[in-house]
Amino acid sequence: MKKSCKIAFVSNYINHHQIPFCDSMYRLLEGAFTFVQTERMEQERVQMGWHAFRRPDYVRCWYEEPEACRRLVLDCDVALFGGTDDESYIEERLRAGKPVMRVSERLYKTGQWKAVSPRGLLKKYHDHTRYRKSPVWLLCAGAYVASDFRIIRAYPGKMYCWGYFPETRRYDLDTLFSGKGYGEEKIPYLLWAARMIDWKHPELAVETARTLRERGLRFHMDIIGDGELRPMAERLAGEYGLEGCVSFPGYQPPEEVRRYMEQADIFLFTSDRQEGWGAVANEAMNSGCALVADHMIGAAPYLVRHGENGLIYGDGRKEQLFGAAERLVRDRALCRKLGEAAYRTIAEVWNAESAAGRLLELIGAVAGLDWARGAGPGGQSLTGYAPCGPAPVLRERFRRTEPGRYARER
C-alpha cells in the first residue's frame, strides 16, 4: 500500500484498550496513522491505572497543538471519529464532504424511550441523520448501536460491527488450563471484576455465590474492584455467611486483573444495558474463562454464542444467571470447552490485528481507496459476527431465534 495514504483517529484520549488497535493500524499503514487526543484523561481513570504507559509516538494532542491537529484531521484520507461529544473537531471535514468513519457506542443506554425527546432528536439530526447520504459510515461499538441509530434514520446500509480490542495474549492452552481453579484441590474458581457502581451490579455476584453454596457446591469467588457499592456487597456477603468462599481483594490494576483471569474458570459479567461494550469480556475470554454475561451488555451478542463459547442470561433474570453459574461449576468439562472456544474467538477474530486489517479492507471497499484492499486478514467469524461485517439490527428483548443468535428487528 502507498505510504502517502493517511488515517487519523480522533477521540478523547488514548488508553490501554485502544493502544493494541492503534499499534496495528500504525504498522499496517507503515506509519501513516495518527491518534488525535482531544482532552486529558479524567483523574478517576488515571487512579485506576489507565495512564500507566508511555504515550505512543503516533499520538498528537489537540490541546497542545490545535492548528496542526486541525489540519491533520482535515487533510487525511479517512478520519475515524469517536469518544467525544464535541462535533467541532470533525465538523469542518464533514462540511467538506470528506470520508469519515464514526465509532460510537449506543445512543440510548438508559432506554430507547428517550428517542421521543424533540431536543434530543434535533441534536441527533444535526450530528448524524443529515449525513445519511454523505461519505460517512458508522462503526458500531456494541450490538445495540445499530438499533439505536435506526430509530433516528441515520447511516442506512452503512453500519458495521465494531468494538474494543484490548491486548490479546497467546497461550499454550494446556498450560493455561492446568493453572485454573482455586487452591491445592483446584475447586471451581469464579471471578467478578469491575467498578462497584449500580449498573455493574456487584450484588449479583454475591447472590450467585449464595445460591451456589445453598445448592451444596464447593467453589471460590473473588469479587475485585472498589466503588460506592463495595460496602454494600461486603455487608451482603457477611449476612449470607460467605466469608469462607468469597473474597474481596479490592481495587487491582489492569495487569493484576489479567492474572486473576488466567487462574479463573468462570467470569461473571453482570452489567446491565448501560455497559456500551465491556472490554473485560474480551480479556476474560482471551484468558480462557467461561463467560456468563447479561444479554444487554454491548459486547455479548457480538462475542458470545450461547452454549458454544460462553453463556448468556436475560437482563434482570437472576435465576438464569444462577443457573448458568451452577451449570458450569457442576460440569468442569463444559467449562473448559467454553473457555477454549472463548479463547479462540479472541485469538482468531476479535483482536486488534484482525480488526485493523478488516477495517482497512472495508475502507477500501466503501471509500474506493485501492490502497486499503487486501491490507488485512479475511476469513469467517467464529461467532457469527466479526469486525466490519454488516451490523445487524437486534431486538433488545431477550429471544434467541437459534443457538447463539438474536432476533433482528422487523
XYZ file of C-alpha atoms in Angstrom:
410
model
C 0.000 0.000 0.000
C 1.106 3.592 -0.543
C 2.671 5.362 2.379
C 1.051 8.648 1.302
C -2.412 7.410 2.366
C -3.162 8.672 5.844
C -5.731 7.876 8.552
C -6.403 9.882 11.713
C -8.343 8.597 14.706
C -9.899 11.450 16.707
C -11.008 10.556 20.245
C -10.988 11.899 23.786
C -7.806 10.163 24.963
C -5.648 7.141 24.262
C -5.932 4.274 26.764
C -4.797 0.691 27.186
C -7.960 -0.619 25.478
C -7.206 1.343 22.301
C -3.435 1.028 22.022
C -3.312 -2.508 20.504
C -5.678 -1.465 17.674
C -3.811 1.796 17.102
C -0.464 -0.027 17.092
C -1.810 -2.395 14.418
C -3.088 0.499 12.280
C 0.260 2.277 12.604
C 2.075 -0.863 11.474
C -0.253 -1.696 8.568
C -0.182 1.893 7.326
C 3.600 1.994 7.625
C 3.480 4.970 9.960
C 0.721 6.918 8.178
C -1.608 6.770 11.200
C -2.193 9.359 13.897
C -4.282 9.313 17.070
C -5.545 12.805 17.845
C -6.280 13.144 21.564
C -8.777 15.910 22.344
C -8.646 16.031 26.158
C -6.706 14.908 29.191
C -7.735 11.716 30.956
C -10.042 12.064 33.958
C -8.354 11.696 37.330
C -10.561 8.698 38.220
C -9.223 6.781 35.200
C -5.651 7.796 35.999
C -6.047 6.413 39.526
C -7.363 3.155 38.035
C -4.089 2.673 36.146
C -5.392 3.657 32.714
C -2.465 6.048 32.210
C 0.286 3.606 33.151
C 2.015 3.581 29.754
C 4.295 5.757 27.657
C 2.444 7.932 25.164
C 2.871 6.294 21.732
C 4.730 8.267 19.070
C 1.644 8.448 16.842
C -0.384 10.427 19.428
C -0.910 14.156 18.900
C -2.824 16.294 21.388
C -5.285 18.897 20.156
C -4.919 20.957 23.341
C -1.139 21.171 22.773
C -1.082 21.930 19.030
C -4.634 22.785 17.882
C -3.869 24.156 14.429
C -1.589 21.268 13.447
C -4.194 18.741 14.605
C -6.977 20.575 12.774
C -5.049 20.430 9.501
C -4.123 16.798 10.076
C -7.780 15.792 10.582
C -8.959 17.820 7.594
C -6.277 16.615 5.185
C -6.063 12.874 5.952
C -7.637 10.347 3.562
C -10.072 8.954 6.138
C -10.844 10.160 9.656
C -12.092 7.857 12.415
C -14.115 9.819 14.949
C -15.279 8.582 18.340
C -15.150 9.079 22.065
C -16.088 12.765 22.183
C -19.405 14.657 22.160
C -17.828 17.797 20.721
C -18.530 17.847 16.986
C -16.214 20.808 16.354
C -13.222 18.507 15.920
C -14.745 16.839 12.868
C -17.343 19.346 11.612
C -15.052 21.060 9.108
C -14.261 17.715 7.491
C -17.934 16.730 7.367
C -18.851 20.022 5.685
C -16.131 19.400 3.123
C -17.663 16.002 2.269
C -14.506 14.042 3.045
C -14.723 10.370 4.184
C -15.417 9.829 7.873
C -15.806 6.610 9.860
C -17.669 7.296 13.083
C -17.060 4.987 16.054
C -19.931 5.004 18.520
C -21.429 3.151 21.447
C -25.217 3.161 21.657
C -27.215 6.392 21.817
C -29.830 5.265 24.347
C -28.005 3.411 27.111
C -30.751 4.059 29.649
C -33.685 3.317 27.343
C -34.799 3.779 23.733
C -37.867 5.631 25.030
C -35.587 8.675 25.232
C -35.784 8.915 21.440
C -39.090 10.801 21.870
C -37.256 13.904 23.119
C -37.595 16.675 20.471
C -34.420 18.372 21.657
C -32.544 15.074 21.533
C -33.825 14.278 18.048
C -32.744 17.698 16.795
C -29.234 17.114 18.153
C -29.116 13.635 16.594
C -30.247 15.060 13.256
C -27.528 17.703 13.385
C -24.787 15.227 14.309
C -25.873 12.169 12.326
C -29.053 11.986 10.272
C -28.280 14.879 7.934
C -25.173 12.977 6.763
C -27.115 9.855 5.734
C -26.177 10.395 2.058
C -22.671 11.697 2.722
C -19.427 9.636 2.730
C -19.904 8.854 6.422
C -20.102 5.338 7.857
C -20.745 4.035 11.370
C -18.638 1.501 13.258
C -20.995 0.106 15.910
C -19.081 -0.410 19.169
C -21.779 -2.620 20.638
C -24.512 -4.903 19.376
C -27.392 -2.483 20.066
C -25.848 0.556 18.400
C -27.444 -0.193 15.027
C -30.882 -0.464 16.649
C -30.495 2.962 18.264
C -29.269 4.656 15.098
C -32.035 3.077 13.082
C -34.531 4.968 15.256
C -33.091 8.280 14.051
C -32.816 7.011 10.448
C -29.069 7.530 10.256
C -26.469 5.611 8.216
C -28.875 3.307 6.299
C -26.898 0.376 4.920
C -23.699 1.940 6.278
C -23.396 0.433 9.771
C -20.747 -2.176 10.625
C -19.828 -4.366 13.605
C -17.110 -2.939 15.793
C -15.970 -2.962 19.406
C -12.939 -2.553 21.633
C -9.782 -4.567 21.163
C -7.573 -4.729 24.266
C -4.324 -6.674 24.334
C -4.619 -10.232 23.019
C -2.309 -12.708 24.700
C -1.263 -16.012 23.176
C -1.215 -19.070 25.416
C -0.471 -22.739 25.270
C -3.962 -23.879 26.221
C -2.890 -26.969 28.167
C -0.587 -24.814 30.290
C -3.244 -22.128 30.741
C -5.948 -24.542 31.838
C -3.636 -26.522 34.105
C -3.297 -23.353 36.183
C -7.016 -22.719 36.542
C -9.043 -23.456 39.656
C -8.717 -22.329 43.255
C -6.473 -23.781 45.946
C -4.492 -27.009 46.045
C -7.599 -29.092 45.360
C -8.482 -26.925 42.337
C -12.100 -26.284 43.194
C -14.066 -24.164 40.671
C -12.954 -20.559 40.724
C -15.355 -17.735 39.805
C -14.333 -14.128 39.218
C -16.121 -10.781 39.053
C -14.142 -7.590 38.339
C -15.398 -4.042 37.757
C -16.066 -0.722 39.387
C -18.609 -1.261 42.130
C -21.369 1.020 40.877
C -25.086 0.474 40.426
C -25.248 -0.585 36.775
C -22.340 -3.041 37.174
C -24.421 -4.923 39.797
C -21.798 -6.385 42.164
C -24.672 -7.615 44.362
C -25.499 -10.192 41.668
C -22.085 -11.801 42.137
C -22.747 -12.101 45.879
C -26.217 -13.514 45.288
C -24.782 -16.021 42.810
C -22.316 -17.204 45.472
C -25.109 -17.533 47.998
C -27.140 -19.669 45.575
C -24.205 -21.938 44.737
C -23.467 -22.534 48.408
C -27.141 -23.212 49.199
C -27.096 -25.848 46.477
C -24.211 -27.632 48.183
C -21.455 -26.740 45.700
C -17.798 -26.150 46.508
C -16.200 -23.125 44.859
C -14.362 -19.892 45.494
C -15.270 -16.449 44.158
C -13.159 -13.297 44.076
C -15.041 -10.011 43.680
C -12.478 -7.457 42.529
C -12.994 -3.718 42.493
C -13.839 -0.678 44.505
C -16.535 1.960 44.462
C -19.627 3.224 46.213
C -21.292 -0.210 46.375
C -18.360 -2.095 47.862
C -19.552 -1.687 51.496
C -22.985 -2.973 50.484
C -21.521 -6.007 48.678
C -19.257 -6.882 51.617
C -22.086 -6.443 54.095
C -24.342 -8.671 51.991
C -21.662 -11.376 51.830
C -21.347 -11.216 55.607
C -25.102 -11.501 56.108
C -25.134 -14.582 53.858
C -22.198 -16.133 55.750
C -19.976 -16.323 52.662
C -16.672 -15.455 54.341
C -15.210 -18.889 53.591
C -15.940 -18.891 49.864
C -16.000 -15.226 48.755
C -13.120 -12.738 48.930
C -12.917 -9.009 48.164
C -9.363 -8.226 47.007
C -10.298 -4.579 46.392
C -9.081 -2.472 43.506
C -6.435 -4.161 41.338
C -4.515 -2.606 38.406
C -5.344 -3.938 34.910
C -2.274 -6.174 34.720
C -3.154 -7.853 38.018
C -6.774 -8.365 36.949
C -5.493 -10.294 33.934
C -3.516 -12.538 36.293
C -6.709 -13.320 38.203
C -8.481 -14.083 34.913
C -5.773 -16.516 33.893
C -6.492 -18.514 37.063
C -10.289 -18.270 36.945
C -12.604 -20.885 35.454
C -15.715 -18.696 35.183
C -16.109 -14.954 34.725
C -19.382 -13.300 35.752
C -20.261 -10.177 33.747
C -23.359 -8.733 35.371
C -23.622 -5.201 33.959
C -26.921 -4.014 32.515
C -27.751 -2.084 29.329
C -25.547 0.852 30.341
C -22.452 -1.235 29.516
C -21.915 0.054 25.981
C -19.275 -2.585 25.203
C -17.329 -4.045 28.129
C -13.699 -4.772 27.240
C -13.483 -7.020 30.288
C -15.375 -9.592 28.166
C -12.551 -9.640 25.612
C -9.960 -10.007 28.357
C -11.781 -12.776 30.221
C -12.430 -14.754 27.038
C -8.821 -14.285 25.929
C -7.825 -15.708 29.331
C -9.845 -18.870 28.699
C -12.670 -18.084 31.115
C -16.168 -19.412 30.527
C -18.048 -16.118 30.329
C -21.538 -15.691 31.810
C -22.926 -12.371 30.557
C -26.101 -10.279 30.674
C -27.648 -10.131 27.212
C -27.862 -6.308 27.206
C -24.110 -5.812 27.506
C -22.955 -4.374 24.188
C -20.218 -6.938 23.621
C -22.315 -10.012 24.414
C -24.187 -10.674 21.142
C -21.068 -9.935 19.051
C -18.627 -12.040 21.056
C -20.707 -14.824 22.598
C -22.581 -17.701 21.008
C -24.655 -19.144 23.829
C -23.584 -22.690 24.690
C -20.642 -22.612 22.276
C -18.133 -20.107 23.668
C -19.982 -18.769 26.708
C -23.407 -18.461 28.325
C -25.838 -15.539 28.157
C -28.724 -14.816 30.509
C -31.617 -12.405 30.092
C -31.239 -8.970 31.607
C -32.878 -8.903 35.041
C -33.378 -12.678 35.106
C -31.323 -13.607 38.141
C -32.354 -17.258 38.112
C -30.876 -17.632 34.635
C -27.598 -16.179 35.930
C -27.605 -18.505 38.939
C -28.460 -21.489 36.734
C -25.664 -20.740 34.267
C -23.099 -20.436 37.060
C -24.319 -23.666 38.666
C -24.150 -25.488 35.363
C -20.512 -24.514 34.869
C -19.490 -25.281 38.459
C -21.008 -28.758 38.191
C -19.673 -29.503 34.688
C -15.932 -28.780 34.574
C -15.614 -30.342 31.107
C -18.197 -27.933 29.682
C -16.499 -25.069 31.465
C -13.197 -25.884 29.776
C -14.864 -26.407 26.398
C -16.459 -22.970 26.526
C -13.237 -21.412 27.804
C -11.194 -22.863 24.946
C -13.745 -21.685 22.374
C -13.786 -18.242 24.022
C -10.011 -18.041 23.730
C -10.135 -18.899 20.010
C -12.828 -16.267 19.409
C -10.484 -13.563 20.631
C -7.219 -15.006 19.350
C -8.538 -15.618 15.838
C -11.233 -12.994 15.195
C -11.948 -10.296 17.801
C -8.451 -8.906 18.219
C -6.652 -5.716 17.254
C -4.721 -7.103 14.291
C -7.808 -8.684 12.759
C -9.882 -5.546 13.368
C -7.312 -3.216 11.827
C -6.933 -5.405 8.748
C -10.679 -5.796 8.282
C -11.188 -2.052 8.728
C -8.690 -1.229 6.008
C -10.423 -3.703 3.706
C -13.764 -2.047 4.499
C -12.346 1.414 3.858
C -11.040 0.207 0.530
C -14.459 -1.135 -0.416
C -16.690 1.757 0.686
C -14.404 4.735 0.073
C -12.888 3.423 -3.152
C -9.323 3.522 -1.881
C -7.437 0.752 -3.661
C -4.500 1.056 -1.297
C -6.571 -0.403 1.535
C -7.736 -3.555 -0.235
C -6.068 -6.742 0.927
C -4.478 -4.961 3.867
C -5.593 -7.457 6.476
C -6.859 -10.953 7.190
C -10.142 -12.196 5.805
C -11.908 -15.407 6.800
C -15.113 -16.232 8.602
C -16.088 -15.256 12.107
C -16.129 -17.942 14.782
C -19.023 -16.177 16.491
C -21.353 -15.314 13.634
C -20.303 -11.646 13.797
C -16.896 -10.214 13.009
C -15.353 -6.734 12.998
C -16.507 -4.722 9.966
C -19.242 -7.168 8.983
C -22.656 -5.552 8.357
C -24.172 -4.685 11.729
C -27.475 -6.463 12.437
C -30.350 -4.518 13.962
C -31.050 -6.522 17.103
C -34.091 -6.503 19.344
C -33.486 -5.607 22.955
C -35.910 -8.302 24.087
C -34.070 -11.492 25.041
C -35.134 -14.008 22.422
C -32.768 -16.251 20.502
C -34.049 -17.488 17.172
C -31.383 -20.194 17.050
C -28.460 -21.177 19.288
C -26.269 -18.148 19.828
C -28.364 -15.828 17.609
C -30.636 -12.922 18.431
C -33.793 -11.793 16.682
C -33.424 -8.908 14.274
C -35.821 -6.008 14.149
C -38.501 -6.199 11.519
